[in-house]
Amino acid sequence: MKALFALLLFAVPVSATAQTADAIYKQACGPKEAAFTVELVKGQPPAAPEPGKALVYFIQKETGTYFTTRVGLDGVWVGVIQHDSYIFASVAPGEHHACAATLNRKHLEAELIHFTVEAGKIYYYLVRGTAGSYGGFGAMEFGPPDSDEALALIASDPQTVSKPEQ
């Protein structure tokens, strides 16, 4: 009986981690080969979400380096953040999987998070990039910032508008 219990106890974690890294990436990000044209614009971001939706901001803050980040949501790229800027997406209530992936071909990095949103609310997620040795890309963090910091960055930084290359 003890052996059966031990087998069942260890069988659950194995099945929970059985997904491949590629499958987990695809659940949050978009196709790895996607390319975009990008433009920074000064604009007025939406003040409130669309009826029945949540509004999610993705903000990038850099320290000592410039980099471009693709942002994926539920397996589709929703845009690109370039330098210190932001993008936003209107999303349905519920659980979502997000991805921030650098476009640096020498040091591809992706950070994944999942979160749940409620209709009528606004959410903020920050991509923080730091320089590495010799001024190149060093590291990236992706997660929720302090809401005051998020609001200050949105008020001072441009919005990135991106379109998929044909």
JSON list of C-alpha atoms in Angstrom, two decimals:
[
{"chain": "A", "resi": 1, "resn": "MET", "atom": "CA", "xyz": [0.00, 0.00, 0.00]},
{"chain": "A", "resi": 2, "resn": "LYS", "atom": "CA", "xyz": [2.82, 2.41, 0.87]},
{"chain": "A", "resi": 3, "resn": "ALA", "atom": "CA", "xyz": [4.50, 1.68, -2.46]},
{"chain": "A", "resi": 4, "resn": "LEU", "atom": "CA", "xyz": [1.29, 2.49, -4.36]},
{"chain": "A", "resi": 5, "resn": "PHE", "atom": "CA", "xyz": [0.89, 5.77, -2.44]},
{"chain": "A", "resi": 6, "resn": "ALA", "atom": "CA", "xyz": [4.52, 6.74, -3.18]},
{"chain": "A", "resi": 7, "resn": "LEU", "atom": "CA", "xyz": [4.05, 5.94, -6.87]},
{"chain": "A", "resi": 8, "resn": "LEU", "atom": "CA", "xyz": [0.92, 8.11, -7.08]},
{"chain": "A", "resi": 9, "resn": "LEU", "atom": "CA", "xyz": [2.60, 10.92, -5.16]},
{"chain": "A", "resi": 10, "resn": "PHE", "atom": "CA", "xyz": [5.50, 11.11, -7.63]},
{"chain": "A", "resi": 11, "resn": "ALA", "atom": "CA", "xyz": [3.36, 10.50, -10.74]},
{"chain": "A", "resi": 12, "resn": "VAL", "atom": "CA", "xyz": [1.50, 13.82, -10.40]},
{"chain": "A", "resi": 13, "resn": "PRO", "atom": "CA", "xyz": [4.55, 16.12, -10.65]},
{"chain": "A", "resi": 14, "resn": "VAL", "atom": "CA", "xyz": [5.90, 14.22, -13.65]},
{"chain": "A", "resi": 15, "resn": "SER", "atom": "CA", "xyz": [2.71, 14.72, -15.65]},
{"chain": "A", "resi": 16, "resn": "ALA", "atom": "CA", "xyz": [2.55, 18.41, -14.68]},
{"chain": "A", "resi": 17, "resn": "THR", "atom": "CA", "xyz": [6.03, 19.03, -16.11]},
{"chain": "A", "resi": 18, "resn": "ALA", "atom": "CA", "xyz": [5.62, 16.83, -19.18]},
{"chain": "A", "resi": 19, "resn": "GLN", "atom": "CA", "xyz": [5.13, 19.83, -21.51]},
{"chain": "A", "resi": 20, "resn": "THR", "atom": "CA", "xyz": [8.17, 20.69, -23.57]},
{"chain": "A", "resi": 21, "resn": "ALA", "atom": "CA", "xyz": [9.86, 24.08, -23.29]},
{"chain": "A", "resi": 22, "resn": "ASP", "atom": "CA", "xyz": [8.79, 24.76, -26.89]},
{"chain": "A", "resi": 23, "resn": "ALA", "atom": "CA", "xyz": [5.12, 24.08, -26.05]},
{"chain": "A", "resi": 24, "resn": "ILE", "atom": "CA", "xyz": [5.27, 26.39, -23.04]},
{"chain": "A", "resi": 25, "resn": "TYR", "atom": "CA", "xyz": [6.90, 29.13, -25.18]},
{"chain": "A", "resi": 26, "resn": "LYS", "atom": "CA", "xyz": [4.19, 28.78, -27.84]},
{"chain": "A", "resi": 27, "resn": "GLN", "atom": "CA", "xyz": [1.44, 29.03, -25.20]},
{"chain": "A", "resi": 28, "resn": "ALA", "atom": "CA", "xyz": [2.59, 32.56, -24.29]},
{"chain": "A", "resi": 29, "resn": "CYS", "atom": "CA", "xyz": [4.69, 33.91, -27.16]},
{"chain": "A", "resi": 30, "resn": "GLY", "atom": "CA", "xyz": [4.20, 34.02, -30.92]},
{"chain": "A", "resi": 31, "resn": "PRO", "atom": "CA", "xyz": [6.15, 32.49, -33.80]},
{"chain": "A", "resi": 32, "resn": "LYS", "atom": "CA", "xyz": [9.91, 32.86, -33.26]},
{"chain": "A", "resi": 33, "resn": "GLU", "atom": "CA", "xyz": [10.48, 34.04, -36.85]},
{"chain": "A", "resi": 34, "resn": "ALA", "atom": "CA", "xyz": [8.00, 36.97, -36.68]},
{"chain": "A", "resi": 35, "resn": "ALA", "atom": "CA", "xyz": [9.35, 40.40, -37.66]},
{"chain": "A", "resi": 36, "resn": "PHE", "atom": "CA", "xyz": [7.84, 43.86, -37.20]},
{"chain": "A", "resi": 37, "resn": "THR", "atom": "CA", "xyz": [8.17, 47.45, -38.33]},
{"chain": "A", "resi": 38, "resn": "VAL", "atom": "CA", "xyz": [8.27, 49.74, -35.32]},
{"chain": "A", "resi": 39, "resn": "GLU", "atom": "CA", "xyz": [7.49, 53.39, -34.68]},
{"chain": "A", "resi": 40, "resn": "LEU", "atom": "CA", "xyz": [7.56, 55.39, -31.44]},
{"chain": "A", "resi": 41, "resn": "VAL", "atom": "CA", "xyz": [4.69, 57.87, -31.10]},
{"chain": "A", "resi": 42, "resn": "LYS", "atom": "CA", "xyz": [3.56, 60.29, -28.42]},
{"chain": "A", "resi": 43, "resn": "GLY", "atom": "CA", "xyz": [-0.08, 59.64, -27.78]},
{"chain": "A", "resi": 44, "resn": "GLN", "atom": "CA", "xyz": [-2.76, 59.54, -25.19]},
{"chain": "A", "resi": 45, "resn": "PRO", "atom": "CA", "xyz": [-3.24, 56.00, -23.85]},
{"chain": "A", "resi": 46, "resn": "PRO", "atom": "CA", "xyz": [-6.75, 54.79, -23.10]},
{"chain": "A", "resi": 47, "resn": "ALA", "atom": "CA", "xyz": [-8.03, 55.89, -19.70]},
{"chain": "A", "resi": 48, "resn": "ALA", "atom": "CA", "xyz": [-10.34, 52.91, -19.23]},
{"chain": "A", "resi": 49, "resn": "PRO", "atom": "CA", "xyz": [-10.82, 49.41, -20.63]},
{"chain": "A", "resi": 50, "resn": "GLU", "atom": "CA", "xyz": [-13.41, 48.59, -23.27]},
{"chain": "A", "resi": 51, "resn": "PRO", "atom": "CA", "xyz": [-16.73, 47.36, -21.81]},
{"chain": "A", "resi": 52, "resn": "GLY", "atom": "CA", "xyz": [-16.42, 43.72, -20.69]},
{"chain": "A", "resi": 53, "resn": "LYS", "atom": "CA", "xyz": [-12.61, 43.73, -21.10]},
{"chain": "A", "resi": 54, "resn": "ALA", "atom": "CA", "xyz": [-9.48, 44.45, -19.08]},
{"chain": "A", "resi": 55, "resn": "LEU", "atom": "CA", "xyz": [-6.69, 46.76, -20.19]},
{"chain": "A", "resi": 56, "resn": "VAL", "atom": "CA", "xyz": [-3.12, 45.44, -19.88]},
{"chain": "A", "resi": 57, "resn": "TYR", "atom": "CA", "xyz": [-0.07, 47.68, -20.28]},
{"chain": "A", "resi": 58, "resn": "PHE", "atom": "CA", "xyz": [3.37, 46.30, -21.08]},
{"chain": "A", "resi": 59, "resn": "ILE", "atom": "CA", "xyz": [6.06, 48.88, -20.28]},
{"chain": "A", "resi": 60, "resn": "GLN", "atom": "CA", "xyz": [9.78, 48.71, -20.95]},
{"chain": "A", "resi": 61, "resn": "LYS", "atom": "CA", "xyz": [12.41, 50.43, -18.81]},
{"chain": "A", "resi": 62, "resn": "GLU", "atom": "CA", "xyz": [16.07, 50.18, -19.75]},
{"chain": "A", "resi": 63, "resn": "THR", "atom": "CA", "xyz": [19.21, 50.77, -17.75]},
{"chain": "A", "resi": 64, "resn": "GLY", "atom": "CA", "xyz": [22.40, 51.38, -19.69]},
{"chain": "A", "resi": 65, "resn": "THR", "atom": "CA", "xyz": [21.39, 49.69, -22.96]},
{"chain": "A", "resi": 66, "resn": "TYR", "atom": "CA", "xyz": [18.82, 49.89, -25.74]},
{"chain": "A", "resi": 67, "resn": "PHE", "atom": "CA", "xyz": [16.89, 46.83, -26.77]},
{"chain": "A", "resi": 68, "resn": "THR", "atom": "CA", "xyz": [13.73, 45.74, -28.54]},
{"chain": "A", "resi": 69, "resn": "THR", "atom": "CA", "xyz": [11.28, 43.31, -26.97]},
{"chain": "A", "resi": 70, "resn": "ARG", "atom": "CA", "xyz": [8.43, 41.38, -28.58]},
{"chain": "A", "resi": 71, "resn": "VAL", "atom": "CA", "xyz": [5.43, 40.88, -26.30]},
{"chain": "A", "resi": 72, "resn": "GLY", "atom": "CA", "xyz": [3.22, 37.84, -26.71]},
{"chain": "A", "resi": 73, "resn": "LEU", "atom": "CA", "xyz": [-0.12, 37.11, -25.15]},
{"chain": "A", "resi": 74, "resn": "ASP", "atom": "CA", "xyz": [-1.73, 33.67, -25.33]},
{"chain": "A", "resi": 75, "resn": "GLY", "atom": "CA", "xyz": [0.46, 32.53, -28.22]},
{"chain": "A", "resi": 76, "resn": "VAL", "atom": "CA", "xyz": [0.13, 35.66, -30.39]},
{"chain": "A", "resi": 77, "resn": "TRP", "atom": "CA", "xyz": [2.53, 38.61, -30.59]},
{"chain": "A", "resi": 78, "resn": "VAL", "atom": "CA", "xyz": [0.59, 41.70, -29.48]},
{"chain": "A", "resi": 79, "resn": "GLY", "atom": "CA", "xyz": [3.38, 44.14, -30.25]},
{"chain": "A", "resi": 80, "resn": "VAL", "atom": "CA", "xyz": [6.91, 45.30, -29.81]},
{"chain": "A", "resi": 81, "resn": "ILE", "atom": "CA", "xyz": [8.36, 47.55, -27.14]},
{"chain": "A", "resi": 82, "resn": "GLN", "atom": "CA", "xyz": [11.41, 49.53, -28.21]},
{"chain": "A", "resi": 83, "resn": "HIS", "atom": "CA", "xyz": [13.68, 51.46, -25.84]},
{"chain": "A", "resi": 84, "resn": "ASP", "atom": "CA", "xyz": [11.77, 53.13, -22.98]},
{"chain": "A", "resi": 85, "resn": "SER", "atom": "CA", "xyz": [8.16, 52.88, -24.21]},
{"chain": "A", "resi": 86, "resn": "TYR", "atom": "CA", "xyz": [4.92, 50.96, -23.74]},
{"chain": "A", "resi": 87, "resn": "ILE", "atom": "CA", "xyz": [2.14, 49.10, -25.53]},
{"chain": "A", "resi": 88, "resn": "PHE", "atom": "CA", "xyz": [-1.29, 48.06, -24.34]},
{"chain": "A", "resi": 89, "resn": "ALA", "atom": "CA", "xyz": [-3.81, 45.35, -25.14]},
{"chain": "A", "resi": 90, "resn": "SER", "atom": "CA", "xyz": [-7.51, 44.91, -24.47]},
{"chain": "A", "resi": 91, "resn": "VAL", "atom": "CA", "xyz": [-8.12, 41.39, -23.16]},
{"chain": "A", "resi": 92, "resn": "ALA", "atom": "CA", "xyz": [-11.04, 39.21, -22.14]},
{"chain": "A", "resi": 93, "resn": "PRO", "atom": "CA", "xyz": [-11.43, 38.38, -18.45]},
{"chain": "A", "resi": 94, "resn": "GLY", "atom": "CA", "xyz": [-9.72, 35.21, -17.28]},
{"chain": "A", "resi": 95, "resn": "GLU", "atom": "CA", "xyz": [-6.30, 33.60, -17.21]},
{"chain": "A", "resi": 96, "resn": "HIS", "atom": "CA", "xyz": [-3.64, 34.68, -19.72]},
{"chain": "A", "resi": 97, "resn": "HIS", "atom": "CA", "xyz": [-0.07, 33.68, -20.55]},
{"chain": "A", "resi": 98, "resn": "ALA", "atom": "CA", "xyz": [2.38, 36.43, -21.52]},
{"chain": "A", "resi": 99, "resn": "CYS", "atom": "CA", "xyz": [5.88, 36.51, -22.92]},
{"chain": "A", "resi": 100, "resn": "ALA", "atom": "CA", "xyz": [8.57, 39.16, -23.24]},
{"chain": "A", "resi": 101, "resn": "ALA", "atom": "CA", "xyz": [11.27, 38.07, -25.71]},
{"chain": "A", "resi": 102, "resn": "THR", "atom": "CA", "xyz": [14.30, 40.06, -26.80]},
{"chain": "A", "resi": 103, "resn": "LEU", "atom": "CA", "xyz": [15.20, 40.41, -30.45]},
{"chain": "A", "resi": 104, "resn": "ASN", "atom": "CA", "xyz": [18.89, 40.14, -29.67]},
{"chain": "A", "resi": 105, "resn": "ARG", "atom": "CA", "xyz": [19.99, 37.22, -31.86]},
{"chain": "A", "resi": 106, "resn": "LYS", "atom": "CA", "xyz": [23.22, 36.59, -29.93]},
{"chain": "A", "resi": 107, "resn": "HIS", "atom": "CA", "xyz": [21.48, 36.35, -26.58]},
{"chain": "A", "resi": 108, "resn": "LEU", "atom": "CA", "xyz": [17.85, 35.33, -27.09]},
{"chain": "A", "resi": 109, "resn": "GLU", "atom": "CA", "xyz": [15.99, 35.67, -23.83]},
{"chain": "A", "resi": 110, "resn": "ALA", "atom": "CA", "xyz": [12.33, 35.14, -23.04]},
{"chain": "A", "resi": 111, "resn": "GLU", "atom": "CA", "xyz": [10.55, 35.72, -19.76]},
{"chain": "A", "resi": 112, "resn": "LEU", "atom": "CA", "xyz": [7.15, 34.09, -19.24]},
{"chain": "A", "resi": 113, "resn": "ILE", "atom": "CA", "xyz": [4.37, 34.95, -16.79]},
{"chain": "A", "resi": 114, "resn": "HIS", "atom": "CA", "xyz": [0.73, 34.06, -16.34]},
{"chain": "A", "resi": 115, "resn": "PHE", "atom": "CA", "xyz": [-1.94, 36.20, -14.74]},
{"chain": "A", "resi": 116, "resn": "THR", "atom": "CA", "xyz": [-5.70, 36.50, -14.34]},
{"chain": "A", "resi": 117, "resn": "VAL", "atom": "CA", "xyz": [-7.63, 39.67, -15.19]},
{"chain": "A", "resi": 118, "resn": "GLU", "atom": "CA", "xyz": [-11.10, 40.95, -14.35]},
{"chain": "A", "resi": 119, "resn": "ALA", "atom": "CA", "xyz": [-13.28, 43.01, -16.69]},
{"chain": "A", "resi": 120, "resn": "GLY", "atom": "CA", "xyz": [-13.11, 46.75, -16.06]},
{"chain": "A", "resi": 121, "resn": "LYS", "atom": "CA", "xyz": [-9.64, 46.68, -14.44]},
{"chain": "A", "resi": 122, "resn": "ILE", "atom": "CA", "xyz": [-6.23, 47.93, -15.61]},
{"chain": "A", "resi": 123, "resn": "TYR", "atom": "CA", "xyz": [-3.05, 45.87, -15.19]},
{"chain": "A", "resi": 124, "resn": "TYR", "atom": "CA", "xyz": [0.62, 46.79, -15.64]},
{"chain": "A", "resi": 125, "resn": "TYR", "atom": "CA", "xyz": [3.62, 44.61, -16.46]},
{"chain": "A", "resi": 126, "resn": "LEU", "atom": "CA", "xyz": [7.17, 45.91, -16.68]},
{"chain": "A", "resi": 127, "resn": "VAL", "atom": "CA", "xyz": [10.04, 44.64, -18.83]},
{"chain": "A", "resi": 128, "resn": "ARG", "atom": "CA", "xyz": [13.22, 45.86, -17.16]},
{"chain": "A", "resi": 129, "resn": "GLY", "atom": "CA", "xyz": [16.42, 45.50, -19.15]},
{"chain": "A", "resi": 130, "resn": "THR", "atom": "CA", "xyz": [19.95, 46.07, -17.93]},
{"chain": "A", "resi": 131, "resn": "ALA", "atom": "CA", "xyz": [23.25, 46.37, -19.74]},
{"chain": "A", "resi": 132, "resn": "GLY", "atom": "CA", "xyz": [25.79, 43.61, -19.62]},
{"chain": "A", "resi": 133, "resn": "SER", "atom": "CA", "xyz": [29.52, 43.74, -20.12]},
{"chain": "A", "resi": 134, "resn": "TYR", "atom": "CA", "xyz": [30.84, 46.05, -22.84]},
{"chain": "A", "resi": 135, "resn": "GLY", "atom": "CA", "xyz": [27.47, 47.87, -23.02]},
{"chain": "A", "resi": 136, "resn": "GLY", "atom": "CA", "xyz": [25.60, 44.96, -24.59]},
{"chain": "A", "resi": 137, "resn": "PHE", "atom": "CA", "xyz": [22.39, 43.35, -23.40]},
{"chain": "A", "resi": 138, "resn": "GLY", "atom": "CA", "xyz": [22.73, 41.90, -19.91]},
{"chain": "A", "resi": 139, "resn": "ALA", "atom": "CA", "xyz": [19.51, 40.70, -18.35]},
{"chain": "A", "resi": 140, "resn": "MET", "atom": "CA", "xyz": [15.76, 41.13, -18.46]},
{"chain": "A", "resi": 141, "resn": "GLU", "atom": "CA", "xyz": [13.07, 40.93, -15.78]},
{"chain": "A", "resi": 142, "resn": "PHE", "atom": "CA", "xyz": [9.33, 40.74, -16.52]},
{"chain": "A", "resi": 143, "resn": "GLY", "atom": "CA", "xyz": [6.64, 41.21, -13.90]},
{"chain": "A", "resi": 144, "resn": "PRO", "atom": "CA", "xyz": [4.24, 43.63, -12.24]},
{"chain": "A", "resi": 145, "resn": "PRO", "atom": "CA", "xyz": [5.71, 47.00, -11.17]},
{"chain": "A", "resi": 146, "resn": "ASP", "atom": "CA", "xyz": [4.49, 49.40, -8.53]},
{"chain": "A", "resi": 147, "resn": "SER", "atom": "CA", "xyz": [1.41, 51.10, -10.02]},
{"chain": "A", "resi": 148, "resn": "ASP", "atom": "CA", "xyz": [2.83, 54.60, -9.36]},
{"chain": "A", "resi": 149, "resn": "GLU", "atom": "CA", "xyz": [5.98, 53.72, -11.31]},
{"chain": "A", "resi": 150, "resn": "ALA", "atom": "CA", "xyz": [3.86, 52.30, -14.15]},
{"chain": "A", "resi": 151, "resn": "LEU", "atom": "CA", "xyz": [1.70, 55.42, -14.38]},
{"chain": "A", "resi": 152, "resn": "ALA", "atom": "CA", "xyz": [4.76, 57.71, -14.33]},
{"chain": "A", "resi": 153, "resn": "LEU", "atom": "CA", "xyz": [6.44, 55.73, -17.13]},
{"chain": "A", "resi": 154, "resn": "ILE", "atom": "CA", "xyz": [3.30, 55.73, -19.29]},
{"chain": "A", "resi": 155, "resn": "ALA", "atom": "CA", "xyz": [2.93, 59.49, -18.80]},
{"chain": "A", "resi": 156, "resn": "SER", "atom": "CA", "xyz": [6.53, 60.25, -19.75]},
{"chain": "A", "resi": 157, "resn": "ASP", "atom": "CA", "xyz": [7.40, 57.63, -22.39]},
{"chain": "A", "resi": 158, "resn": "PRO", "atom": "CA", "xyz": [6.18, 57.20, -25.96]},
{"chain": "A", "resi": 159, "resn": "GLN", "atom": "CA", "xyz": [3.96, 54.39, -27.14]},
{"chain": "A", "resi": 160, "resn": "THR", "atom": "CA", "xyz": [5.43, 51.84, -29.53]},
{"chain": "A", "resi": 161, "resn": "VAL", "atom": "CA", "xyz": [3.27, 51.09, -32.56]},
{"chain": "A", "resi": 162, "resn": "SER", "atom": "CA", "xyz": [4.30, 47.98, -34.45]},
{"chain": "A", "resi": 163, "resn": "LYS", "atom": "CA", "xyz": [3.00, 46.14, -37.49]},
{"chain": "A", "resi": 164, "resn": "PRO", "atom": "CA", "xyz": [3.96, 42.65, -38.67]},
{"chain": "A", "resi": 165, "resn": "GLU", "atom": "CA", "xyz": [6.24, 42.70, -41.71]},
{"chain": "A", "resi": 166, "resn": "GLN", "atom": "CA", "xyz": [4.62, 41.14, -44.76]}
]
